[in-house]
mmCIF file of C-alpha atoms and ligand atoms in Angstrom:
data_model
loop_
_atom_site.group_PDB
_atom_site.id
_atom_site.type_symbol
_atom_site.label_atom_id
_atom_site.label_comp_id
_atom_site.label_asym_id
_atom_site.label_seq_id
_atom_site.Cartn_x
_atom_site.Cartn_y
_atom_site.Cartn_z
ATOM 1 C CA MET O 580 -88.829 -20.502 -22.787
ATOM 2 C CA PRO O 581 -87.078 -16.851 -22.698
ATOM 3 C CA LEU O 582 -83.205 -16.616 -21.312
ATOM 4 C CA ALA O 583 -82.972 -15.485 -17.781
ATOM 5 C CA PRO O 584 -81.682 -12.341 -17.929
ATOM 6 C CA ASN O 585 -77.854 -11.176 -17.239
ATOM 7 C CA VAL O 586 -79.037 -8.442 -13.862
ATOM 8 C CA TYR O 587 -74.397 -8.817 -13.715
ATOM 9 C CA ASP O 588 -73.380 -6.913 -16.535
ATOM 10 C CA ALA O 589 -73.326 -3.178 -16.081
ATOM 11 C CA GLU O 590 -74.427 -0.339 -18.121
ATOM 12 C CA PRO O 591 -71.972 1.168 -20.988
ATOM 13 C CA ILE O 592 -70.179 4.674 -20.509
ATOM 14 C CA PRO O 593 -72.005 7.398 -22.083
ATOM 15 C CA GLU O 594 -69.783 8.033 -24.828
ATOM 16 C CA ALA O 595 -69.330 11.211 -23.572
ATOM 17 C CA ALA O 596 -66.861 10.032 -21.474
ATOM 18 C CA CYS O 597 -64.559 8.897 -24.547
ATOM 19 C CA ALA O 598 -62.889 12.131 -26.250
ATOM 20 C CA GLU O 599 -62.418 13.120 -22.381
ATOM 21 C CA ILE O 600 -60.389 9.790 -22.186
ATOM 22 C CA GLU O 601 -58.991 10.221 -24.701
ATOM 23 C CA ARG O 602 -57.733 13.005 -24.272
ATOM 24 C CA LEU O 603 -56.060 11.973 -21.155
ATOM 25 C CA LEU O 604 -54.625 8.758 -22.694
ATOM 26 C CA GLN O 605 -52.438 11.620 -25.087
ATOM 27 C CA SER O 606 -51.488 13.849 -22.040
ATOM 28 C CA GLY O 607 -51.181 11.204 -19.882
ATOM 29 C CA ASP O 608 -52.775 13.939 -17.405
ATOM 30 C CA LEU O 609 -53.920 11.719 -14.721
ATOM 31 C CA PHE O 610 -52.694 12.622 -11.402
ATOM 32 C CA ARG O 611 -55.548 15.268 -10.497
ATOM 33 C CA TYR O 612 -52.824 17.036 -8.565
ATOM 34 C CA THR O 613 -50.491 17.833 -12.331
ATOM 35 C CA ALA O 614 -52.967 20.524 -13.270
ATOM 36 C CA PRO O 615 -52.530 24.155 -12.452
ATOM 37 C CA LYS O 616 -56.416 24.442 -11.915
ATOM 38 C CA ASP O 617 -59.642 22.102 -13.329
ATOM 39 C CA ALA O 618 -58.379 18.718 -13.174
ATOM 40 C CA PRO O 619 -61.467 16.309 -13.899
ATOM 41 C CA VAL O 620 -61.258 14.842 -10.485
ATOM 42 C CA THR O 621 -61.814 19.247 -9.004
ATOM 43 C CA VAL O 622 -64.240 19.429 -12.159
ATOM 44 C CA LEU O 623 -65.651 16.231 -10.197
ATOM 45 C CA GLU O 624 -65.933 17.584 -6.863
ATOM 46 C CA ARG O 625 -67.289 20.934 -7.545
ATOM 47 C CA GLU O 626 -70.083 18.966 -10.015
ATOM 48 C CA PHE O 627 -71.130 16.219 -7.489
ATOM 49 C CA ALA O 628 -70.924 18.713 -4.599
ATOM 50 C CA GLU O 629 -73.682 20.879 -6.137
ATOM 51 C CA PHE O 630 -75.968 17.367 -7.462
ATOM 52 C CA MET O 631 -75.881 15.737 -3.330
ATOM 53 C CA GLY O 632 -77.017 19.991 -1.936
ATOM 54 C CA ALA O 633 -73.694 19.766 -0.126
ATOM 55 C CA ARG O 634 -71.149 22.471 0.268
ATOM 56 C CA TYR O 635 -67.600 20.290 0.135
ATOM 57 C CA ALA O 636 -67.070 16.920 -1.686
ATOM 58 C CA VAL O 637 -63.796 15.345 -1.450
ATOM 59 C CA CYS O 638 -63.378 12.753 -4.092
ATOM 60 C CA VAL O 639 -61.204 9.342 -3.057
ATOM 61 C CA SER O 640 -60.027 5.516 -4.584
ATOM 62 C CA SER O 641 -62.826 4.294 -2.865
ATOM 63 C CA CYS O 642 -66.606 4.096 -0.230
ATOM 64 C CA SER O 643 -64.311 2.359 2.388
ATOM 65 C CA ALA O 644 -61.660 4.896 2.122
ATOM 66 C CA ALA O 645 -64.411 7.731 2.680
ATOM 67 C CA LEU O 646 -65.447 6.177 5.681
ATOM 68 C CA PHE O 647 -61.925 5.892 7.181
ATOM 69 C CA LEU O 648 -61.311 9.665 6.252
ATOM 70 C CA SER O 649 -64.829 10.463 7.890
ATOM 71 C CA LEU O 650 -63.014 9.166 11.052
ATOM 72 C CA LYS O 651 -59.989 9.936 10.994
ATOM 73 C CA ALA O 652 -61.294 13.530 10.123
ATOM 74 C CA LEU O 653 -63.844 13.035 14.022
ATOM 75 C CA ASP O 654 -60.070 12.456 15.329
ATOM 76 C CA LEU O 655 -61.645 10.217 16.941
ATOM 77 C CA PRO O 656 -58.946 8.947 20.254
ATOM 78 C CA ARG O 657 -57.578 4.900 19.203
ATOM 79 C CA GLY O 658 -59.885 2.418 20.788
ATOM 80 C CA ALA O 659 -63.206 4.999 20.135
ATOM 81 C CA ARG O 660 -66.711 3.044 19.642
ATOM 82 C CA VAL O 661 -67.719 3.601 16.644
ATOM 83 C CA LEU O 662 -71.588 2.327 16.268
ATOM 84 C CA ILE O 663 -72.909 0.447 13.170
ATOM 85 C CA PRO O 664 -75.887 -1.324 11.492
ATOM 86 C CA ALA O 665 -75.691 -5.483 12.236
ATOM 87 C CA PHE O 666 -76.514 -5.912 9.072
ATOM 88 C CA THR O 667 -74.173 -3.799 6.697
ATOM 89 C CA PHE O 668 -70.602 -4.978 4.017
ATOM 90 C CA ALA O 669 -67.727 -6.347 5.768
ATOM 91 C CA ALA O 670 -66.343 -2.810 4.418
ATOM 92 C CA VAL O 671 -67.606 -0.894 7.099
ATOM 93 C CA PRO O 672 -66.410 -2.717 10.373
ATOM 94 C CA SER O 673 -62.725 -2.980 8.274
ATOM 95 C CA ALA O 674 -62.901 0.642 7.997
ATOM 96 C CA VAL O 675 -63.787 1.277 11.524
ATOM 97 C CA VAL O 676 -61.018 -1.194 12.774
ATOM 98 C CA HIS O 677 -58.780 -0.154 10.042
ATOM 99 C CA ALA O 678 -59.056 3.395 12.320
ATOM 100 C CA ASP O 679 -57.975 2.099 15.190
ATOM 101 C CA CYS O 680 -61.910 2.430 16.483
ATOM 102 C CA HIS O 681 -64.006 -0.347 17.813
ATOM 103 C CA PRO O 682 -67.125 -1.628 15.987
ATOM 104 C CA VAL O 683 -69.939 -1.786 18.326
ATOM 105 C CA LEU O 684 -72.952 -3.236 16.692
ATOM 106 C CA ALA O 685 -76.351 -2.730 16.595
ATOM 107 C CA GLU O 686 -79.783 -4.562 15.970
ATOM 108 C CA VAL O 687 -81.190 -4.513 12.849
ATOM 109 C CA GLY O 688 -85.010 -6.349 12.284
ATOM 110 C CA THR O 689 -86.909 -7.777 9.620
ATOM 111 C CA ASN O 690 -87.210 -4.587 6.953
ATOM 112 C CA TYR O 691 -83.637 -4.344 6.927
ATOM 113 C CA ARG O 692 -83.365 -1.150 9.257
ATOM 114 C CA LEU O 693 -81.911 -0.841 12.685
ATOM 115 C CA ASP O 694 -84.083 -1.629 15.553
ATOM 116 C CA MET O 695 -84.442 1.684 17.610
ATOM 117 C CA ASP O 696 -84.906 -0.072 20.988
ATOM 118 C CA ASP O 697 -81.511 -1.499 20.355
ATOM 119 C CA PHE O 698 -79.737 1.047 19.118
ATOM 120 C CA ALA O 699 -80.502 4.069 21.995
ATOM 121 C CA ALA O 700 -79.438 1.687 25.030
ATOM 122 C CA LYS O 701 -76.126 0.975 22.795
ATOM 123 C CA LEU O 702 -76.016 4.702 21.818
ATOM 124 C CA ASP O 703 -75.269 5.008 25.569
ATOM 125 C CA GLN O 704 -72.416 2.740 25.675
ATOM 126 C CA ASP O 705 -69.465 5.149 26.247
ATOM 127 C CA ILE O 706 -69.915 6.139 21.584
ATOM 128 C CA SER O 707 -67.932 8.184 20.311
ATOM 129 C CA ALA O 708 -69.682 8.285 16.719
ATOM 130 C CA VAL O 709 -72.187 6.328 14.543
ATOM 131 C CA ILE O 710 -72.202 5.258 11.624
ATOM 132 C CA ILE O 711 -75.539 4.272 9.601
ATOM 133 C CA SER O 712 -74.797 1.792 7.303
ATOM 134 C CA HIS O 713 -78.216 2.108 4.520
ATOM 135 C CA MET O 714 -77.726 -0.744 3.566
ATOM 136 C CA ARG O 715 -78.616 -2.172 0.075
ATOM 137 C CA GLY O 716 -80.005 1.646 0.469
ATOM 138 C CA HIS O 717 -82.876 0.845 2.898
ATOM 139 C CA THR O 718 -82.856 3.733 5.471
ATOM 140 C CA SER O 719 -83.639 2.979 8.833
ATOM 141 C CA ASP O 720 -85.324 6.239 11.375
ATOM 142 C CA MET O 721 -83.036 8.913 10.629
ATOM 143 C CA ASP O 722 -85.577 11.084 12.541
ATOM 144 C CA ALA O 723 -85.110 9.537 15.251
ATOM 145 C CA ILE O 724 -81.581 8.253 14.846
ATOM 146 C CA MET O 725 -80.458 12.049 14.245
ATOM 147 C CA ALA O 726 -82.715 12.962 17.320
ATOM 148 C CA LEU O 727 -80.595 10.314 19.539
ATOM 149 C CA CYS O 728 -77.282 11.358 18.512
ATOM 150 C CA ALA O 729 -78.140 15.439 18.616
ATOM 151 C CA GLU O 730 -78.968 14.820 22.368
ATOM 152 C CA ARG O 731 -75.901 13.660 23.041
ATOM 153 C CA ASP O 732 -73.426 15.264 20.340
ATOM 154 C CA VAL O 733 -72.439 12.746 19.135
ATOM 155 C CA PRO O 734 -71.293 12.429 14.858
ATOM 156 C CA VAL O 735 -73.333 10.632 12.265
ATOM 157 C CA ILE O 736 -71.812 9.551 8.972
ATOM 158 C CA GLU O 737 -73.743 8.191 6.253
ATOM 159 C CA ASP O 738 -72.493 5.108 4.613
ATOM 160 C CA ALA O 739 -74.933 6.122 1.482
ATOM 161 C CA ALA O 740 -72.023 3.728 -0.399
ATOM 162 C CA HIS O 741 -75.804 1.875 -1.914
ATOM 163 C CA SER O 742 -77.596 5.089 -1.784
ATOM 164 C CA LEU O 743 -77.494 8.154 -4.453
ATOM 165 C CA GLY O 744 -80.672 9.135 -5.287
ATOM 166 C CA THR O 745 -82.657 7.751 -2.463
ATOM 167 C CA ARG O 746 -84.134 10.743 -0.429
ATOM 168 C CA TRP O 747 -86.142 11.447 3.079
ATOM 169 C CA HIS O 748 -88.547 13.595 3.598
ATOM 170 C CA GLY O 749 -87.262 14.837 0.240
ATOM 171 C CA ARG O 750 -84.024 15.892 1.506
ATOM 172 C CA ASN O 751 -81.071 13.882 0.018
ATOM 173 C CA ILE O 752 -79.312 11.035 1.830
ATOM 174 C CA GLY O 753 -75.937 11.547 2.692
ATOM 175 C CA THR O 754 -76.463 15.474 3.770
ATOM 176 C CA LEU O 755 -78.198 14.224 6.736
ATOM 177 C CA GLY O 756 -75.449 12.868 8.596
ATOM 178 C CA LYS O 757 -72.216 15.766 9.783
ATOM 179 C CA ILE O 758 -70.249 12.993 6.359
ATOM 180 C CA GLY O 759 -71.743 11.060 3.711
ATOM 181 C CA CYS O 760 -69.799 8.005 1.928
ATOM 182 C CA PHE O 761 -70.609 7.349 -1.546
ATOM 183 C CA SER O 762 -68.527 4.803 -3.706
ATOM 184 C CA PHE O 763 -68.428 4.119 -7.349
ATOM 185 C CA GLN O 764 -67.641 0.882 -7.560
ATOM 186 C CA SER O 765 -69.782 -1.001 -9.834
ATOM 187 C CA TYR O 766 -72.063 -2.049 -8.492
ATOM 188 C CA LYS O 767 -73.539 0.511 -7.338
ATOM 189 C CA MET O 768 -76.116 2.657 -8.780
ATOM 190 C CA VAL O 769 -72.152 4.844 -10.180
ATOM 191 C CA ASN O 770 -70.359 2.712 -12.005
ATOM 192 C CA ALA O 771 -66.225 3.847 -12.050
ATOM 193 C CA GLY O 772 -65.494 0.114 -11.755
ATOM 194 C CA GLU O 773 -63.751 1.744 -7.977
ATOM 195 C CA GLY O 774 -63.908 4.550 -6.241
ATOM 196 C CA GLY O 775 -65.731 7.424 -3.583
ATOM 197 C CA VAL O 776 -66.626 10.819 -2.483
ATOM 198 C CA LEU O 777 -67.752 12.209 1.006
ATOM 199 C CA ILE O 778 -69.660 14.760 1.826
ATOM 200 C CA THR O 779 -69.680 17.313 4.300
ATOM 201 C CA ASP O 780 -70.478 20.799 4.960
ATOM 202 C CA ASP O 781 -67.836 21.718 8.257
ATOM 203 C CA ALA O 782 -64.892 23.130 6.443
ATOM 204 C CA ASP O 783 -62.611 21.911 8.823
ATOM 205 C CA LEU O 784 -63.900 18.187 8.327
ATOM 206 C CA ALA O 785 -63.369 18.467 4.143
ATOM 207 C CA ALA O 786 -60.210 20.153 4.656
ATOM 208 C CA ARG O 787 -58.941 17.120 7.024
ATOM 209 C CA ALA O 788 -60.100 14.472 4.797
ATOM 210 C CA VAL O 789 -58.466 16.646 2.126
ATOM 211 C CA ILE O 790 -55.052 16.374 3.255
ATOM 212 C CA MET O 791 -55.023 12.971 4.974
ATOM 213 C CA SER O 792 -56.465 11.664 1.306
ATOM 214 C CA GLY O 793 -53.248 13.033 0.410
ATOM 215 C CA ALA O 794 -53.001 16.396 -0.210
ATOM 216 C CA TYR O 795 -48.968 16.757 -0.100
ATOM 217 C CA GLU O 796 -47.431 19.937 0.846
ATOM 218 C CA HIS O 797 -50.138 22.871 -0.837
ATOM 219 C CA ASN O 798 -52.055 20.329 -3.343
ATOM 220 C CA TRP O 799 -54.057 21.617 -1.144
ATOM 221 C CA LYS O 800 -54.494 25.023 -2.562
ATOM 222 C CA LYS O 801 -56.192 23.102 -5.539
ATOM 223 C CA HIS O 802 -59.476 22.615 -3.797
ATOM 224 C CA ASP O 803 -61.729 25.938 -3.187
ATOM 225 C CA GLY O 804 -62.970 27.441 -0.246
ATOM 226 C CA LEU O 805 -60.795 26.578 2.138
ATOM 227 C CA GLN O 806 -57.801 28.186 2.758
ATOM 228 C CA ASN O 807 -57.638 28.794 6.848
ATOM 229 C CA SER O 808 -58.417 25.929 7.297
ATOM 230 C CA PHE O 809 -55.392 23.931 5.571
ATOM 231 C CA ALA O 810 -53.347 26.946 7.111
ATOM 232 C CA ARG O 811 -54.763 25.403 10.806
ATOM 233 C CA TRP O 812 -53.599 22.103 9.941
ATOM 234 C CA GLN O 813 -49.943 21.730 7.116
ATOM 235 C CA ASN O 814 -48.062 18.903 7.831
ATOM 236 C CA LYS O 815 -49.606 18.340 11.359
ATOM 237 C CA LEU O 816 -51.669 15.034 9.462
ATOM 238 C CA PRO O 817 -50.478 11.945 7.715
ATOM 239 C CA LEU O 818 -50.789 11.095 4.227
ATOM 240 C CA TYR O 819 -52.766 8.275 3.649
ATOM 241 C CA ASN O 820 -53.006 8.619 0.253
ATOM 242 C CA LEU O 821 -56.231 7.688 -1.225
ATOM 243 C CA ARG O 822 -56.758 9.885 -3.769
ATOM 244 C CA MET O 823 -59.060 9.118 -6.982
ATOM 245 C CA GLN O 824 -57.279 9.613 -10.765
ATOM 246 C CA ASN O 825 -58.351 11.345 -13.304
ATOM 247 C CA LEU O 826 -59.157 8.646 -15.486
ATOM 248 C CA SER O 827 -62.199 7.773 -12.717
ATOM 249 C CA ALA O 828 -64.056 10.880 -12.648
ATOM 250 C CA VAL O 829 -63.569 11.359 -16.320
ATOM 251 C CA VAL O 830 -65.895 7.810 -16.067
ATOM 252 C CA ILE O 831 -67.984 9.098 -13.396
ATOM 253 C CA ARG O 832 -68.693 12.863 -14.937
ATOM 254 C CA PRO O 833 -71.780 11.926 -17.554
ATOM 255 C CA GLN O 834 -72.960 9.466 -15.056
ATOM 256 C CA LEU O 835 -74.061 12.232 -12.629
ATOM 257 C CA ALA O 836 -76.845 12.896 -15.690
ATOM 258 C CA GLU O 837 -77.814 9.664 -15.648
ATOM 259 C CA VAL O 838 -78.943 9.018 -12.344
ATOM 260 C CA GLU O 839 -82.200 10.122 -12.136
ATOM 261 C CA ARG O 840 -83.186 7.706 -15.187
ATOM 262 C CA ARG O 841 -81.823 4.832 -12.906
ATOM 263 C CA VAL O 842 -83.206 5.674 -10.042
ATOM 264 C CA ARG O 843 -86.687 6.051 -11.594
ATOM 265 C CA ASP O 844 -86.625 2.992 -13.813
ATOM 266 C CA GLY O 845 -84.336 0.997 -11.029
ATOM 267 C CA LEU O 846 -87.522 2.029 -8.355
ATOM 268 C CA ALA O 847 -90.181 1.232 -10.980
ATOM 269 C CA ASN O 848 -88.704 -2.037 -11.837
ATOM 270 C CA HIS O 849 -88.577 -2.911 -7.578
ATOM 271 C CA ASP O 850 -91.664 -2.493 -6.349
ATOM 272 C CA TYR O 851 -93.482 -3.894 -10.064
ATOM 273 C CA VAL O 852 -91.643 -7.130 -8.654
ATOM 274 C CA ALA O 853 -91.943 -6.634 -4.637
ATOM 275 C CA ASP O 854 -95.898 -6.586 -6.251
ATOM 276 C CA ARG O 855 -95.660 -10.025 -7.335
ATOM 277 C CA LEU O 856 -94.042 -11.446 -4.984
ATOM 278 C CA ASN O 857 -96.007 -9.899 -2.236
ATOM 279 C CA THR O 858 -98.846 -11.601 -3.375
ATOM 280 C CA SER O 859 -97.140 -15.105 -2.403
ATOM 281 C CA PRO O 860 -98.095 -16.685 1.086
ATOM 282 C CA TRP O 861 -94.437 -17.081 1.096
ATOM 283 C CA MET O 862 -92.419 -13.837 0.498
ATOM 284 C CA ASP O 863 -92.305 -10.402 2.065
ATOM 285 C CA VAL O 864 -90.774 -7.049 0.842
ATOM 286 C CA PRO O 865 -90.938 -5.257 3.373
ATOM 287 C CA PRO O 866 -92.113 -1.367 2.602
ATOM 288 C CA PRO O 867 -89.871 1.804 3.053
ATOM 289 C CA LEU O 868 -90.357 4.068 6.094
ATOM 290 C CA GLY O 869 -92.771 6.706 4.939
ATOM 291 C CA PRO O 870 -90.095 9.863 5.130
ATOM 292 C CA GLU O 871 -88.024 7.058 2.081
ATOM 293 C CA GLU O 872 -88.013 6.858 -1.250
ATOM 294 C CA ARG O 873 -85.836 4.860 -2.192
ATOM 295 C CA ALA O 874 -82.904 4.231 -5.260
ATOM 296 C CA PRO O 875 -83.273 0.693 -5.208
ATOM 297 C CA ASP O 876 -81.027 -1.569 -7.697
ATOM 298 C CA SER O 877 -81.042 -5.107 -5.960
ATOM 299 C CA LEU O 878 -84.329 -6.733 -4.322
ATOM 300 C CA GLN O 879 -84.669 -7.696 -0.483
ATOM 301 C CA PHE O 880 -86.830 -10.162 0.481
ATOM 302 C CA ASN O 881 -87.630 -12.681 3.368
ATOM 303 C CA LEU O 882 -89.099 -16.022 3.011
ATOM 304 C CA VAL O 883 -92.114 -15.927 5.580
ATOM 305 C CA GLY O 884 -92.951 -19.694 7.170
ATOM 306 C CA PHE O 885 -90.129 -21.319 6.007
ATOM 307 C CA ASP O 886 -89.172 -23.400 9.164
ATOM 308 C CA THR O 887 -86.188 -25.075 8.438
ATOM 309 C CA ASP O 888 -82.711 -23.831 6.919
ATOM 310 C CA GLU O 889 -82.989 -27.000 4.531
ATOM 311 C CA GLU O 890 -86.319 -25.420 2.722
ATOM 312 C CA ALA O 891 -84.834 -22.042 2.705
ATOM 313 C CA ILE O 892 -81.461 -23.407 1.133
ATOM 314 C CA ALA O 893 -84.070 -25.527 -0.978
ATOM 315 C CA PHE O 894 -85.353 -22.353 -1.975
ATOM 316 C CA GLN O 895 -82.262 -21.305 -3.474
ATOM 317 C CA ALA O 896 -81.128 -24.194 -5.588
ATOM 318 C CA GLU O 897 -85.174 -24.197 -6.618
ATOM 319 C CA ALA O 898 -84.704 -20.654 -8.067
ATOM 320 C CA LYS O 899 -81.067 -20.600 -9.479
ATOM 321 C CA ALA O 900 -82.636 -24.028 -11.417
ATOM 322 C CA ARG O 901 -84.929 -21.782 -12.805
ATOM 323 C CA GLY O 902 -82.092 -18.571 -14.021
ATOM 324 C CA VAL O 903 -81.818 -17.059 -11.171
ATOM 325 C CA SER O 904 -79.611 -16.766 -8.112
ATOM 326 C CA VAL O 905 -80.746 -15.779 -5.110
ATOM 327 C CA GLN O 906 -78.508 -16.045 -2.399
ATOM 328 C CA VAL O 907 -80.446 -15.962 1.776
ATOM 329 C CA PHE O 908 -77.287 -13.020 3.563
ATOM 330 C CA GLY O 909 -76.632 -15.965 6.321
ATOM 331 C CA LEU O 910 -76.702 -19.324 4.438
ATOM 332 C CA SER O 911 -74.194 -18.678 1.629
ATOM 333 C CA GLN O 912 -71.137 -19.520 3.014
ATOM 334 C CA ASP O 913 -68.160 -17.034 4.060
ATOM 335 C CA ASN O 914 -71.116 -14.379 3.039
ATOM 336 C CA ALA O 915 -69.531 -10.788 4.135
ATOM 337 C CA ARG O 916 -72.398 -9.084 4.923
ATOM 338 C CA ALA O 917 -72.962 -11.572 7.634
ATOM 339 C CA PHE O 918 -71.332 -10.449 10.884
ATOM 340 C CA TRP O 919 -70.219 -13.363 12.839
ATOM 341 C CA ASN O 920 -67.848 -13.325 9.558
ATOM 342 C CA TRP O 921 -66.320 -10.091 10.944
ATOM 343 C CA GLN O 922 -63.615 -12.452 13.180
ATOM 344 C CA PHE O 923 -61.477 -9.522 12.508
ATOM 345 C CA ILE O 924 -63.043 -7.387 15.358
ATOM 346 C CA ASP O 925 -62.142 -8.161 18.030
ATOM 347 C CA GLY O 926 -63.609 -10.402 21.719
ATOM 348 C CA PRO O 927 -66.310 -13.038 20.690
ATOM 349 C CA THR O 928 -68.742 -12.636 17.906
ATOM 350 C CA PRO O 929 -71.601 -10.804 20.059
ATOM 351 C CA ASP O 930 -74.819 -12.025 20.680
ATOM 352 C CA LEU O 931 -77.942 -10.107 17.843
ATOM 353 C CA PRO O 932 -80.429 -12.719 17.472
ATOM 354 C CA LYS O 933 -82.984 -10.137 15.711
ATOM 355 C CA THR O 934 -80.241 -9.377 13.071
ATOM 356 C CA ARG O 935 -78.939 -13.763 13.337
ATOM 357 C CA ALA O 936 -82.803 -13.901 12.784
ATOM 358 C CA MET O 937 -83.225 -12.204 9.838
ATOM 359 C CA LEU O 938 -80.443 -12.417 7.698
ATOM 360 C CA MET O 939 -81.191 -15.955 8.205
ATOM 361 C CA ARG O 940 -84.182 -16.027 5.598
ATOM 362 C CA ALA O 941 -83.811 -12.863 4.169
ATOM 363 C CA CYS O 942 -82.837 -13.674 0.263
ATOM 364 C CA ASP O 943 -81.095 -10.758 -1.544
ATOM 365 C CA THR O 944 -80.874 -10.124 -5.800
ATOM 366 C CA ARG O 945 -80.050 -8.199 -8.488
ATOM 367 C CA LEU O 946 -82.032 -6.325 -9.936
ATOM 368 C CA PRO O 947 -80.296 -3.486 -12.410
ATOM 369 C CA ALA O 948 -82.167 -0.259 -13.777
ATOM 370 C CA ARG O 949 -82.016 -1.515 -17.217
ATOM 371 C CA LEU O 950 -83.963 -4.308 -17.189
ATOM 372 C CA GLN O 951 -87.334 -4.772 -19.217
ATOM 373 C CA GLN O 952 -90.805 -5.804 -18.178
ATOM 374 C CA PRO O 953 -89.946 -9.908 -19.600
ATOM 375 C CA ASP O 954 -86.542 -9.659 -17.755
ATOM 376 C CA LEU O 955 -88.850 -8.797 -14.434
ATOM 377 C CA ASP O 956 -91.807 -11.179 -15.840
ATOM 378 C CA PHE O 957 -88.908 -13.976 -15.576
ATOM 379 C CA ILE O 958 -87.483 -13.359 -11.895
ATOM 380 C CA ALA O 959 -91.387 -12.321 -10.708
ATOM 381 C CA ASN O 960 -92.106 -15.887 -12.531
ATOM 382 C CA ALA O 961 -89.014 -17.988 -11.083
ATOM 383 C CA LEU O 962 -88.772 -16.321 -7.461
ATOM 384 C CA LEU O 963 -92.450 -17.372 -7.071
ATOM 385 C CA ASP O 964 -92.349 -20.793 -8.752
ATOM 386 C CA ALA O 965 -89.363 -21.339 -6.842
ATOM 387 C CA ALA O 966 -91.155 -21.289 -3.006
ATOM 388 C CA GLU O 967 -94.016 -23.310 -4.525
ATOM 389 C CA ALA O 968 -91.851 -26.063 -5.934
ATOM 390 C CA VAL O 969 -90.444 -26.319 -2.630
ATOM 391 C CA LYS O 970 -93.714 -25.334 -0.066
ATOM 392 C CA ALA O 971 -95.827 -28.113 -2.264
ATOM 393 C CA GLU O 972 -92.757 -30.715 -1.713
ATOM 394 C CA THR O 973 -93.029 -29.821 1.889
ATOM 395 C CA ARG O 974 -96.517 -30.205 1.808
ATOM 396 C CA ALA O 975 -96.674 -33.646 0.334
ATOM 397 C CA TYR O 976 -93.525 -35.489 2.784
ATOM 398 C CA GLY O 977 -93.971 -33.776 5.486
ATOM 399 C CA THR O 978 -90.761 -32.244 7.780
HETATM 400 C C1 PLP N 121 -70.274 -1.126 -1.594
HETATM 401 C C2 PLP N 121 -70.974 -1.203 -0.296
HETATM 402 C C3 PLP N 121 -69.635 -0.385 0.729
HETATM 403 C C4 PLP N 121 -68.263 -0.542 -0.231
HETATM 404 O O1 PLP N 121 -67.903 0.623 -0.589
HETATM 405 P P1 PLP N 121 -66.349 0.225 -1.716
HETATM 406 O O2 PLP N 121 -66.355 1.766 -3.196
HETATM 407 O O3 PLP N 121 -66.093 -0.763 -1.860
HETATM 408 O O4 PLP N 121 -65.250 0.707 -0.892
HETATM 409 C C5 PLP N 121 -70.465 0.065 1.574
HETATM 410 N N1 PLP N 121 -70.788 -0.240 2.602
HETATM 411 C C6 PLP N 121 -72.292 -0.237 1.674
HETATM 412 C C7 PLP N 121 -73.409 -0.638 1.974
HETATM 413 C C8 PLP N 121 -71.852 -1.044 0.399
HETATM 414 O O5 PLP N 121 -72.339 -1.311 -0.185
#
């Protein structure tokens, strides 16, 4: 039997980073604002903005920091209500709380995308801003979302942490809202260990984010094209010091050239395994929405006809016994993507029956772009066999 593929190892960092890292180590020039100009972080900001087709990019320490700074840049009042999907990573409501705002959760359907009826209803409940979290790279109906928010003049922040390379009607995800935020944490498309960036076309938002990210005194002069906005905000904003350092930028820059290949391979891998799982009566991989071109590096699917939690838990165990780790989001203890575990949010846990039902049968498994055909077959076979094993047992013994 072939060995189970290792789905945790990252790709090596491109060779091109090594000489630059060596140069930084020799000079000790790690702080982004020491060099008079063209520090690696500054160059990355230029390259990333161009890569995405945005006017401005601000590199920071994480996507969480980018989300926090986005809310701060919008100058929301203390206690402002921010609408987010109920299916996301705990970092998202955490960023809202960090910004002294209150997260309001909207229902998410079995296709992992926002339930638009619930979203539209909650948008009229005194909402000051929206964060659309493209969770696991699944894109909600951005046409409807942008129209609803534009009618009410509610700003949209895109949490595109896991969506680098995803497109909507051919446009890059992260460029649809007022601000787009991305992650360079190791499990994302570009790996710097940690790191994040926000992009925007709005000069004032960019300037505010730059200063609050920690461009103290006149360090803002090392950011291009925002001089008038900076002068307006000098000494008026707190400095949260969420900067990126040069080593991270040097690790990230050569990976931008790899994104296209990773997206192509990741999507091919995903669709291959998805097609195989969809041949089973016990599993369903929801299709993307029409305008969406995905860039997945993991696979989500729903268990179908698994009437009890015990069956779903047995499926996790059967897959594990076959060498493949699967998490049912709502059935793995303390999962950071289950909204009832976000007990740091003020007030009682909200009643979100659709999202809860989805989380109790939705499975998550890693599927990095570097996997090869035998790895994909190994994973698909393990999942198909695991489902059969559980359901055969149920048929034999009843429930
Ligand atoms: C990873 C992730 C984040 C957080 O990114 P960090 O860079 O680790 O702060 C936020 N939202 C989503 C959807 C993510 O996948």
